[in-house]
Short mmCIF file of C-alpha atoms and ligand atoms in Angstrom, two decimals:
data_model
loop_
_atom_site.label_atom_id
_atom_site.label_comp_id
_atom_site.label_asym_id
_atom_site.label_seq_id
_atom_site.Cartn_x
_atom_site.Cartn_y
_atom_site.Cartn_z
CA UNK A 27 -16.54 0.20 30.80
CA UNK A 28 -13.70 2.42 30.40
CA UNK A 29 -12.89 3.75 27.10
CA UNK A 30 -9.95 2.07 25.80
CA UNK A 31 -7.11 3.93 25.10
CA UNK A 32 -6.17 4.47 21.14
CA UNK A 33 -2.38 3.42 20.60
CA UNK A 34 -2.05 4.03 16.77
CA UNK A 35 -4.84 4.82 13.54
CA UNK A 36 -4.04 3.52 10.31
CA UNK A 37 -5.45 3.96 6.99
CA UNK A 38 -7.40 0.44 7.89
CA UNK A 39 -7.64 -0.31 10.84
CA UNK A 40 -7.35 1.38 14.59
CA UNK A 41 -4.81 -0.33 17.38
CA UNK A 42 -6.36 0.26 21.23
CA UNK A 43 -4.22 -1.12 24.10
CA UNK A 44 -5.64 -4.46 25.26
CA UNK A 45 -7.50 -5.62 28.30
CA UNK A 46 -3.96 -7.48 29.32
CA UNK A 47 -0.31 -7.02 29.15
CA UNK A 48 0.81 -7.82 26.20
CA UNK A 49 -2.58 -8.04 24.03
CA UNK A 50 -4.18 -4.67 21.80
CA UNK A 51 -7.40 -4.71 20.58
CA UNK A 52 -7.37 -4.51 16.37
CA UNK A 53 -10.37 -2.43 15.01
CA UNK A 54 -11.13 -2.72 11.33
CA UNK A 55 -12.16 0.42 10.05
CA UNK A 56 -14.55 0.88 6.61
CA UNK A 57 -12.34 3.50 5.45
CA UNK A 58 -10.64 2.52 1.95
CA UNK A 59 -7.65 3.92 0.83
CA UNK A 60 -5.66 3.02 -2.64
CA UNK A 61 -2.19 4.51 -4.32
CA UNK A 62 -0.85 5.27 -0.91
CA UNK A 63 -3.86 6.63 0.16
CA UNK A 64 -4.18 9.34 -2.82
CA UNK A 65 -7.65 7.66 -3.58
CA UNK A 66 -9.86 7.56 -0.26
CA UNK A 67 -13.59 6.61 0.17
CA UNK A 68 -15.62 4.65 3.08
CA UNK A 69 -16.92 1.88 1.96
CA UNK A 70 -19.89 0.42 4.20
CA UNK A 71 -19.43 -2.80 5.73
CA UNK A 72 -15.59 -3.84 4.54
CA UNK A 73 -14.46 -3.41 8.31
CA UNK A 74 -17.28 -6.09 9.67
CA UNK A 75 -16.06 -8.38 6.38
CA UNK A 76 -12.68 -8.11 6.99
CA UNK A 77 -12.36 -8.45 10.54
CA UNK A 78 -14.51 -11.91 9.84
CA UNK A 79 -12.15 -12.56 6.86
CA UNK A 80 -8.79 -12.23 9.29
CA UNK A 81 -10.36 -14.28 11.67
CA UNK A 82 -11.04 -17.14 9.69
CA UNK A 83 -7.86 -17.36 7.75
CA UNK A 84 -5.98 -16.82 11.03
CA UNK A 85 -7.35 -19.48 12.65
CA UNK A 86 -6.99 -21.81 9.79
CA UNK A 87 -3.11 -21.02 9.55
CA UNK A 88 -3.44 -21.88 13.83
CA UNK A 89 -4.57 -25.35 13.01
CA UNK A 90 -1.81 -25.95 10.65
CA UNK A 91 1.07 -24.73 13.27
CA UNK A 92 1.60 -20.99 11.45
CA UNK A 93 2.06 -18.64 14.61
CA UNK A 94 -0.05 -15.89 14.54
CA UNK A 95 -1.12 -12.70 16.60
CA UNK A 96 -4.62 -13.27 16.58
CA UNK A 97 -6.06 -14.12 19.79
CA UNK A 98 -10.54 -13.85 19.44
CA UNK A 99 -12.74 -12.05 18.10
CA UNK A 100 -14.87 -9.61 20.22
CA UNK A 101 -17.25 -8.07 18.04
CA UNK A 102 -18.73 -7.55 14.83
CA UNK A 103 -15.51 -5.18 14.06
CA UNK A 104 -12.81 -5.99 16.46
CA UNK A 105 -10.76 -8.62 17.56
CA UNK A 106 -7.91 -9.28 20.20
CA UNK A 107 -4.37 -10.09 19.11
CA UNK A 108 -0.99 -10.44 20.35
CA UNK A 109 0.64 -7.01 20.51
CA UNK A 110 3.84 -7.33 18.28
CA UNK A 111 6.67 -5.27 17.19
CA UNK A 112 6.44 -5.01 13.84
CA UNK A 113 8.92 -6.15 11.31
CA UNK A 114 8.80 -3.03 8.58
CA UNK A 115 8.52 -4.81 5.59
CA UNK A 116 5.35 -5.78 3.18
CA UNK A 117 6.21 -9.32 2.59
CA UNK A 118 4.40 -9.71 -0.93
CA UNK A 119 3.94 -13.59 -2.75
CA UNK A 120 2.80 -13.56 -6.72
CA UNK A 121 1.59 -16.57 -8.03
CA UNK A 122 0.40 -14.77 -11.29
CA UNK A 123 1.61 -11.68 -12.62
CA UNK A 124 -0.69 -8.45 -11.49
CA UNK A 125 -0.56 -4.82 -10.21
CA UNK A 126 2.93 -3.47 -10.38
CA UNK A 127 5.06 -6.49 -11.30
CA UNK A 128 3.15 -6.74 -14.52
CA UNK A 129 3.30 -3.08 -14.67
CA UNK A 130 7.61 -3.34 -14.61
CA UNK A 131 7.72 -6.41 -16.20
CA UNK A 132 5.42 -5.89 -18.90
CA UNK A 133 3.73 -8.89 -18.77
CA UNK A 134 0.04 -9.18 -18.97
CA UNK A 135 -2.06 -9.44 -15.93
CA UNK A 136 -2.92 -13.09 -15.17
CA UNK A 137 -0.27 -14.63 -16.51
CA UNK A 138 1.23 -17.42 -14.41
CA UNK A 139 4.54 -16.80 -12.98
CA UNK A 140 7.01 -19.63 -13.35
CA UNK A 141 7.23 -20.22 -9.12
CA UNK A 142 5.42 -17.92 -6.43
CA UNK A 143 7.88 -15.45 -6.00
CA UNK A 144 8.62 -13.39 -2.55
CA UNK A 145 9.34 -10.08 -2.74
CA UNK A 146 9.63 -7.19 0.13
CA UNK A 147 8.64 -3.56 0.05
CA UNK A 148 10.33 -1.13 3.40
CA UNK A 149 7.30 -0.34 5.17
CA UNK A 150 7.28 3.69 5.25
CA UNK A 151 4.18 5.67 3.74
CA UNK A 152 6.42 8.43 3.38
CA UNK A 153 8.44 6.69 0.95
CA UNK A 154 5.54 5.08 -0.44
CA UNK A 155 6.64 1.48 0.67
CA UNK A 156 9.59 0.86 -1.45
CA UNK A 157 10.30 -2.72 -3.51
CA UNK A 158 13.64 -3.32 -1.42
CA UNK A 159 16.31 -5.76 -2.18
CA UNK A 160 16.90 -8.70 0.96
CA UNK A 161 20.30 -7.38 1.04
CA UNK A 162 18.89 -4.19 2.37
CA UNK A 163 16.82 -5.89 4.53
CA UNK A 164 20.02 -7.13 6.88
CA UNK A 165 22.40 -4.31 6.20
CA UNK A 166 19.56 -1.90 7.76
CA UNK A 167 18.64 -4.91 10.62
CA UNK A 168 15.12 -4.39 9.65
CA UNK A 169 15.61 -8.70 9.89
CA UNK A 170 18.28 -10.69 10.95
CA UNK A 171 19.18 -13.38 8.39
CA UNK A 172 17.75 -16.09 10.14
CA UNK A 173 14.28 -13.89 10.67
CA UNK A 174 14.33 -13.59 6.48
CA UNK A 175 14.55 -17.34 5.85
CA UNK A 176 11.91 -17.86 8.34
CA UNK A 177 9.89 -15.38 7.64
CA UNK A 178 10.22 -16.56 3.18
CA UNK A 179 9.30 -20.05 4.76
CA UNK A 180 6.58 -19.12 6.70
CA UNK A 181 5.29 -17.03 4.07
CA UNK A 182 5.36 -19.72 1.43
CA UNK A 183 2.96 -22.43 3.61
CA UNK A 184 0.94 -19.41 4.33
CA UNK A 185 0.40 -18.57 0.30
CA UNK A 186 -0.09 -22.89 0.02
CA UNK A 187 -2.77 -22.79 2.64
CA UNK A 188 -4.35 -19.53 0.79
CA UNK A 189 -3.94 -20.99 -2.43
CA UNK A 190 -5.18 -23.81 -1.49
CA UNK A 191 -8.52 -22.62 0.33
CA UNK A 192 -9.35 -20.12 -2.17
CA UNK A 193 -8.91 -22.64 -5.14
CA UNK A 194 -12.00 -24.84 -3.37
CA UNK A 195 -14.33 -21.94 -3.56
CA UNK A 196 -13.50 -20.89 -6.84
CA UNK A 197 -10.95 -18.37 -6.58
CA UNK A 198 -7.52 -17.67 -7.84
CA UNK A 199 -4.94 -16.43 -5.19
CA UNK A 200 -3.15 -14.43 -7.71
CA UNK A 201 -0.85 -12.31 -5.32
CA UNK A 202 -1.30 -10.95 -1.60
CA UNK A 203 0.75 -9.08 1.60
CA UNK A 204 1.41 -9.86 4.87
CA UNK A 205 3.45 -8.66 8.00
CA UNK A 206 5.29 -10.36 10.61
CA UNK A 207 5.80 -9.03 13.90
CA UNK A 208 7.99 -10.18 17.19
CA UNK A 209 6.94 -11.29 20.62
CA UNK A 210 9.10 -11.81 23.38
CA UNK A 211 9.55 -14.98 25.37
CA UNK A 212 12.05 -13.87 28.21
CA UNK A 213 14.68 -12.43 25.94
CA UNK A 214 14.11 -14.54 23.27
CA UNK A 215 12.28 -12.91 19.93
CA UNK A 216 9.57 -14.97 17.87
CA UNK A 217 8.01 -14.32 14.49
CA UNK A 218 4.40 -14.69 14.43
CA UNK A 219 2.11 -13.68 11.50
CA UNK A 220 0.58 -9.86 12.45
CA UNK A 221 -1.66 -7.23 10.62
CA UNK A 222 -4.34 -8.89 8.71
CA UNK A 223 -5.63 -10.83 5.61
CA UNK A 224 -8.15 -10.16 3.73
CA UNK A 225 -9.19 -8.96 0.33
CA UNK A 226 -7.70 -5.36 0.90
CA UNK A 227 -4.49 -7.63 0.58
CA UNK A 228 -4.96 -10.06 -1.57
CA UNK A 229 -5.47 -10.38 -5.42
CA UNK A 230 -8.62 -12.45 -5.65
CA UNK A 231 -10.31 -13.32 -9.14
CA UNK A 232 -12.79 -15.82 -10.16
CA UNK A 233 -11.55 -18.67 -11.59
CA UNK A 234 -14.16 -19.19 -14.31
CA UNK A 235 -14.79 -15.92 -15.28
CA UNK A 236 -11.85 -13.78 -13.90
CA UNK A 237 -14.10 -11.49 -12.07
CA UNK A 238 -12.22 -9.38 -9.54
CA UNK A 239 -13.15 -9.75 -5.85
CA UNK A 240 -10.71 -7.72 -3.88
CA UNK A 241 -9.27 -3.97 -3.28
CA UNK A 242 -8.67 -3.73 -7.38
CA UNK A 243 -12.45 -3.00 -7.53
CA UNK A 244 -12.30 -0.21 -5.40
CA UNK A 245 -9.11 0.96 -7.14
CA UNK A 246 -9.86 0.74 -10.81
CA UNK A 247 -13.48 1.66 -10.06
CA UNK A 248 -15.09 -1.69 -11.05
CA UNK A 249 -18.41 -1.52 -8.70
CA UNK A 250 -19.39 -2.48 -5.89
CA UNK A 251 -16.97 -3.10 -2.97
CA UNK A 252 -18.92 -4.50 -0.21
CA UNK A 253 -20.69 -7.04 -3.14
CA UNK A 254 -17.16 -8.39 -4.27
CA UNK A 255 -16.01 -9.50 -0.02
CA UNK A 256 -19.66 -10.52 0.69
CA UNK A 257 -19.11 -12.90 -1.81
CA UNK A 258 -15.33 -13.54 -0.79
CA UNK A 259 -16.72 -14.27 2.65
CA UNK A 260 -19.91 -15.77 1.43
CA UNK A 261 -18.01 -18.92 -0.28
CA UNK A 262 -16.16 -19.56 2.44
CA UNK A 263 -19.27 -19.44 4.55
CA UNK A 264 -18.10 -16.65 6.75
CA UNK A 265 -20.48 -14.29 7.11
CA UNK A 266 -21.54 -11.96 9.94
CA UNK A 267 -24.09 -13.31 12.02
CA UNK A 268 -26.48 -10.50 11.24
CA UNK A 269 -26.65 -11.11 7.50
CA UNK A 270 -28.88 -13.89 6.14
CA UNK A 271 -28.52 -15.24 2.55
CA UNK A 272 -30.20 -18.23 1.31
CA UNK A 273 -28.26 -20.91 0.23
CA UNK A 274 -25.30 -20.43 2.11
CA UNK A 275 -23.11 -23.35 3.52
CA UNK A 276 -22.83 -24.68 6.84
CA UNK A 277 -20.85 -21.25 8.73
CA UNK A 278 -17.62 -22.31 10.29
CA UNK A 279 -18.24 -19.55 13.06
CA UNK A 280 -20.02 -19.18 16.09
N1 ADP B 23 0.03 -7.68 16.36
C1 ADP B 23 0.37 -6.42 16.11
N2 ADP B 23 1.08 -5.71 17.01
C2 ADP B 23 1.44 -4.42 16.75
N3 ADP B 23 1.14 -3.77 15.62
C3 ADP B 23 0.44 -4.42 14.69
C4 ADP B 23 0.02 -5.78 14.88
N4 ADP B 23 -0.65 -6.18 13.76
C5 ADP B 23 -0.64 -5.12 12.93
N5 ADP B 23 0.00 -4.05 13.46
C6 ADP B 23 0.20 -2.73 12.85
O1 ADP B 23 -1.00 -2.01 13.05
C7 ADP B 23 -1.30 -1.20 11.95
C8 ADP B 23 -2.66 -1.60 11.41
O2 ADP B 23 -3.34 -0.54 10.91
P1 ADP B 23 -3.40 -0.18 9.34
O3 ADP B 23 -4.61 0.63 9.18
O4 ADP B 23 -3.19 -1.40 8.51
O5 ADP B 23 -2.11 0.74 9.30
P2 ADP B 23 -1.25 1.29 8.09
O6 ADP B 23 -1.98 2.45 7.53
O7 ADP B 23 0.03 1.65 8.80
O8 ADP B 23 -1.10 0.13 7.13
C9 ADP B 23 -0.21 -1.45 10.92
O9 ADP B 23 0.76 -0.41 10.97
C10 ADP B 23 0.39 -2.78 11.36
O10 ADP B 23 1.75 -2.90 11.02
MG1 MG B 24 -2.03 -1.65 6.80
#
């Protein structure tokens, strides 16, 4: 087979054009990067976990009617999606305070935040993705203000469904990213959910002991990577085919 051709490399993942019009094949990548990429390591494994991860929470948001680009997986560390054009902004939901809210705010990490709460950072590593206010958002047409109420309601069902999942294995959603992206029907734009979710975008902590199971342990230095998805993925009973664990629950993959 032909190699495919590579379209873009990020610091997570690699884009290669698809076997279709209109499709690009998503690599996840083990590489690990943290304070726009000042802090840098490879971390064994995360790629297969989070391209597992991604799949699973995509096609959960698919069953309850949120529009997505993900397509199949086709290996242990890619999968096909729906090539997009990127909306530049980070859409961000906190349910609890954490990271760099806390941080501006001064409120303690963990504490509940009166409503989840939507905010937007301007996509640019250069800039180092920049908390920008909606109003910017329109004036610069990064989103039309139609897009911005979709994409906020969109967003919120997607942090209910995440909430939601997470709290029945345990763990707190406390905050997480996502793009959006546009296809094209004809002439006719529509928002779907792109990029990817997993633990390298979520807060995750354990609910009974507060235990941190997402990119903050690779940040702050708190262990083991790999351990803290495997057990992400391990609740949810996603796991890659070529790992066996006793106990496990029935997998929801085939
Ligand atoms: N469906 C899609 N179509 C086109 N581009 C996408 C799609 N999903 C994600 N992307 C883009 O692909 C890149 C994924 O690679 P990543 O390593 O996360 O890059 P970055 O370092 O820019 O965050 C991101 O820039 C993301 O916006
Ligand atoms: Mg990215």
């Amino acid at each position: 087979m032909a190699r495919r051709k590579k379209l873009y490399e990020g610091k997570a993942k690699v884009l290669y054009e698809g076997p279709e019009q209109g499709t690009l094949v998503q690599y996840f990548k083990d590489d690990a990067t943290a304070f726009n990429a000042e802090k840098r390591d490879v971390i064994e494994g995360k790629g297969v976990l989070n391209n597992r991860l991604s799949e699973f929470f995509m096609t959960g948001l698919g069953q309850i009617g949120v529009p997505t680009h993900f397509i199949k997986r086709l290996n242990m560390r890619e999968q096909l999606i729906k090539a997009a054009e990127i909306v530049p902004l980070e859409v961000i939901v906190r349910n609890f305070a954490a990271g760099s809210m806390a941080k501006r705010l001064g409120i303690e990490e963990g504490t509940r935040l009166p409503r989840p709460i939507v905010e937007f950072s301007y996509k640019d590593d250069a800039l180092g993705d920049p908390l920008v206010p909606e109003e910017y958002i329109m004036a610069f047409g990064w989103a039309t203000q139609q897009e911005l109420g979709e994409i906020v309601d969109t967003t919120l069902r997607v942090n209910d469904y995440l909430s939601g999942v997470m709290y029945g294995v345990g763990i707190k959603l406390i905050d997480f990213k996502i793009e959006f992206g546009r296809i094209y029907e004809g002439d006719f734009p529509r928002l779907i959910l792109a990029d990817e979710i997993s633990p390298d975008s979520c807060r995750l902590w354990d609910i009974e002991t507060g235990e941190k199971l997402d990119k903050d342990v690779f940040r702050r230095d708190l262990g083991n990577l790999t351990d803290a998805y495997t057990e992400v993925a391990r609740r949810l009973g996603v796991l890659p085919s070529n790992v066996t664990h006793a106990n496990t629950k029935p997998t929801l993959i085939n």
